[in-house]
Amino acid sequence: MAIIVNLDVMMAKRKISLNELSERVDLTLSNLSILKTGKAKAIRFSTLESICRALDCQPGDILEYNNGK
């Protein structure tokens, strides 16, 4: 897939665990884990907004486009 999810990188930079982020954004651990591992097929803007607020970052810090070149 050309979209890379760097959620684990931002979580490490902010020193926040998956459990803590899950509580802050009110998302289940399993759904957050699916997103973190890059297996998610979609993300709601409201979820992305909550994650960005919790991690004090921009959407581009979490999502990256790589066309394989």
Coordinates of N, CA, C and O in Angstrom, one line a residue:
M1 N 0.8 -1.2 0.0 CA 0.0 0.0 0.0 C 0.9 1.2 0.0 O 1.9 1.3 0.6
A2 N 0.5 2.3 -0.7 CA 1.3 3.5 -0.8 C 1.2 4.4 0.4 O 2.0 5.3 0.5
I3 N 0.2 4.2 1.2 CA 0.1 5.0 2.4 C 0.7 4.3 3.6 O 0.4 3.2 3.9
I4 N 1.7 5.0 4.2 CA 2.4 4.4 5.4 C 1.9 5.1 6.6 O 1.9 6.4 6.7
V5 N 1.6 4.3 7.7 CA 1.2 4.9 8.9 C 2.4 4.9 9.9 O 3.0 3.9 10.2
N6 N 2.8 6.1 10.3 CA 3.9 6.3 11.2 C 3.4 6.6 12.7 O 4.1 7.3 13.4
L7 N 2.3 6.0 13.1 CA 1.8 6.2 14.4 C 2.7 5.7 15.5 O 2.9 6.4 16.5
D8 N 3.4 4.6 15.3 CA 4.3 4.1 16.3 C 5.5 5.0 16.5 O 6.0 5.2 17.6
V9 N 5.9 5.7 15.4 CA 7.0 6.6 15.5 C 6.6 7.8 16.3 O 7.4 8.2 17.2
M10 N 5.4 8.4 16.1 CA 5.0 9.5 16.8 C 4.7 9.1 18.3 O 5.0 9.9 19.2
M11 N 4.2 8.0 18.5 CA 4.0 7.5 19.9 C 5.3 7.4 20.6 O 5.4 7.8 21.8
A12 N 6.3 6.9 20.0 CA 7.7 6.8 20.6 C 8.2 8.2 20.9 O 8.8 8.4 22.0
K13 N 8.1 9.1 20.0 CA 8.6 10.5 20.2 C 7.9 11.1 21.3 O 8.5 11.9 22.1
R14 N 6.6 10.9 21.5 CA 5.8 11.5 22.6 C 5.9 10.6 23.9 O 5.3 11.0 24.9
K15 N 6.5 9.5 23.8 CA 6.6 8.5 25.0 C 5.3 8.2 25.5 O 5.0 8.4 26.7
I16 N 4.4 7.7 24.7 CA 3.0 7.4 25.1 C 2.8 5.9 24.6 O 3.2 5.5 23.6
S17 N 2.1 5.2 25.5 CA 1.8 3.8 25.2 C 0.5 3.7 24.4 O -0.3 4.6 24.4
L18 N 0.3 2.5 23.9 CA -0.9 2.2 23.1 C -2.1 2.3 24.0 O -3.1 2.8 23.7
N19 N -1.9 1.8 25.3 CA -3.0 1.9 26.2 C -3.4 3.3 26.6 O -4.6 3.7 26.6
E20 N -2.4 4.2 26.8 CA -2.7 5.6 27.1 C -3.3 6.3 26.0 O -4.3 7.1 26.2
L21 N -2.8 6.1 24.8 CA -3.4 6.7 23.6 C -4.8 6.3 23.4 O -5.7 7.1 23.1
S22 N -5.1 5.0 23.6 CA -6.4 4.4 23.4 C -7.4 5.1 24.4 O -8.5 5.5 24.0
E23 N -7.0 5.4 25.6 CA -7.8 6.1 26.6 C -8.1 7.5 26.1 O -9.2 8.1 26.2
R24 N -7.0 8.2 25.7 CA -7.1 9.6 25.3 C -8.0 9.9 24.1 O -8.7 10.9 24.0
V25 N -8.0 9.0 23.2 CA -8.7 9.2 21.9 C -10.1 8.4 21.9 O -10.8 8.5 20.9
D26 N -10.3 7.6 23.0 CA -11.5 6.8 23.1 C -11.7 5.9 21.9 O -12.7 5.9 21.2
L27 N -10.7 5.1 21.7 CA -10.6 4.1 20.6 C -10.2 2.8 21.2 O -9.3 2.8 22.1
T28 N -10.8 1.7 20.8 CA -10.4 0.4 21.4 C -8.9 0.1 21.0 O -8.4 0.5 20.0
L29 N -8.3 -0.7 21.9 CA -7.0 -1.1 21.7 C -6.8 -1.9 20.3 O -5.8 -1.7 19.6
S30 N -7.8 -2.7 20.0 CA -7.7 -3.5 18.8 C -7.7 -2.6 17.6 O -7.0 -2.8 16.6
N31 N -8.6 -1.6 17.6 CA -8.7 -0.7 16.4 C -7.5 0.2 16.3 O -7.0 0.4 15.2
L32 N -7.0 0.6 17.4 CA -5.8 1.4 17.4 C -4.6 0.6 17.0 O -3.7 1.1 16.2
S33 N -4.5 -0.6 17.4 CA -3.5 -1.5 16.9 C -3.5 -1.8 15.4 O -2.5 -1.8 14.8
I34 N -4.7 -2.0 14.9 CA -4.8 -2.2 13.4 C -4.3 -0.9 12.7 O -3.6 -1.1 11.7
L35 N -4.6 0.2 13.2 CA -4.1 1.5 12.6 C -2.6 1.6 12.7 O -1.9 1.9 11.8
K36 N -2.1 1.3 13.9 CA -0.7 1.4 14.2 C 0.2 0.4 13.3 O 1.3 0.8 12.9
T37 N -0.4 -0.8 13.0 CA 0.4 -1.7 12.2 C 0.2 -1.5 10.7 O 0.8 -2.2 9.9
G38 N -0.6 -0.5 10.3 CA -0.8 -0.2 8.9 C -1.8 -1.1 8.2 O -1.8 -1.1 7.0
K39 N -2.6 -1.9 9.0 CA -3.5 -2.8 8.4 C -4.9 -2.1 8.2 O -5.8 -2.8 7.6
A40 N -5.1 -0.9 8.6 CA -6.4 -0.2 8.5 C -6.6 0.1 7.0 O -5.6 0.5 6.3
K41 N -7.8 0.1 6.6 CA -8.2 0.4 5.2 C -8.7 1.9 5.1 O -8.7 2.5 4.0
A42 N -9.0 2.4 6.3 CA -9.6 3.8 6.3 C -9.4 4.4 7.7 O -9.2 3.6 8.7
I43 N -9.5 5.7 7.8 CA -9.5 6.3 9.1 C -10.5 7.5 9.0 O -10.5 8.2 8.0
R44 N -11.3 7.7 10.0 CA -12.2 8.8 10.1 C -11.4 10.1 10.4 O -10.5 10.0 11.2
F45 N -11.8 11.2 9.8 CA -11.2 12.5 10.1 C -11.3 12.8 11.6 O -10.3 13.3 12.2
S46 N -12.4 12.5 12.2 CA -12.6 12.7 13.7 C -11.6 11.9 14.5 O -11.0 12.4 15.5
T47 N -11.3 10.7 14.1 CA -10.3 9.9 14.8 C -8.9 10.4 14.6 O -8.1 10.5 15.5
L48 N -8.6 10.8 13.3 CA -7.3 11.4 13.0 C -7.1 12.7 13.8 O -6.0 12.9 14.4
E49 N -8.2 13.5 13.9 CA -8.1 14.7 14.7 C -7.8 14.4 16.2 O -7.0 15.1 16.8
S50 N -8.5 13.4 16.7 CA -8.3 13.1 18.1 C -6.8 12.6 18.4 O -6.2 12.9 19.4
I51 N -6.3 11.8 17.5 CA -5.0 11.3 17.6 C -4.0 12.5 17.5 O -3.0 12.6 18.3
C52 N -4.2 13.4 16.6 CA -3.3 14.5 16.4 C -3.3 15.4 17.7 O -2.3 15.9 18.1
R53 N -4.5 15.6 18.2 CA -4.6 16.4 19.4 C -3.9 15.7 20.6 O -3.1 16.4 21.3
A54 N -4.1 14.4 20.7 CA -3.4 13.7 21.8 C -1.9 13.6 21.7 O -1.2 13.7 22.7
L55 N -1.4 13.6 20.5 CA 0.0 13.5 20.2 C 0.7 14.8 19.9 O 1.9 14.9 19.7
D56 N -0.2 15.9 19.9 CA 0.3 17.2 19.5 C 1.1 17.2 18.2 O 2.3 17.5 18.2
C57 N 0.5 16.7 17.1 CA 1.2 16.6 15.9 C 0.2 16.9 14.7 O -1.0 17.2 15.0
Q58 N 0.7 16.9 13.5 CA -0.1 17.1 12.3 C -0.4 15.8 11.7 O 0.4 14.8 11.8
P59 N -1.4 15.7 10.8 CA -1.8 14.5 10.1 C -0.6 13.9 9.3 O -0.4 12.7 9.2
G60 N 0.2 14.8 8.7 CA 1.4 14.4 7.9 C 2.5 13.8 8.8 O 3.4 13.1 8.2
D61 N 2.4 14.0 10.1 CA 3.4 13.3 11.0 C 3.0 11.8 11.1 O 3.9 11.0 11.5
I62 N 1.8 11.5 10.9 CA 1.3 10.2 11.1 C 1.1 9.4 9.8 O 1.5 8.2 9.7
L63 N 0.7 10.1 8.7 CA 0.4 9.5 7.5 C 1.4 9.9 6.4 O 1.7 11.1 6.3
E64 N 2.0 9.0 5.6 CA 2.9 9.3 4.6 C 2.6 8.6 3.3 O 2.1 7.5 3.3
Y65 N 2.8 9.3 2.2 CA 2.5 8.7 0.9 C 3.9 8.3 0.3 O 4.8 9.1 0.2
N66 N 3.9 7.0 -0.2 CA 5.1 6.5 -0.8 C 4.7 5.8 -2.1 O 4.1 4.7 -2.0
N67 N 5.0 6.4 -3.2 CA 4.6 5.8 -4.5 C 5.6 4.7 -5.0 O 5.4 4.2 -6.1
G68 N 6.6 4.4 -4.2 CA 7.5 3.3 -4.6 C 8.6 3.7 -5.5 O 9.4 2.8 -6.0
K69 N 8.8 5.0 -5.7 CA 9.9 5.4 -6.6 C 11.2 5.6 -5.8 O 11.3 5.8 -4.7

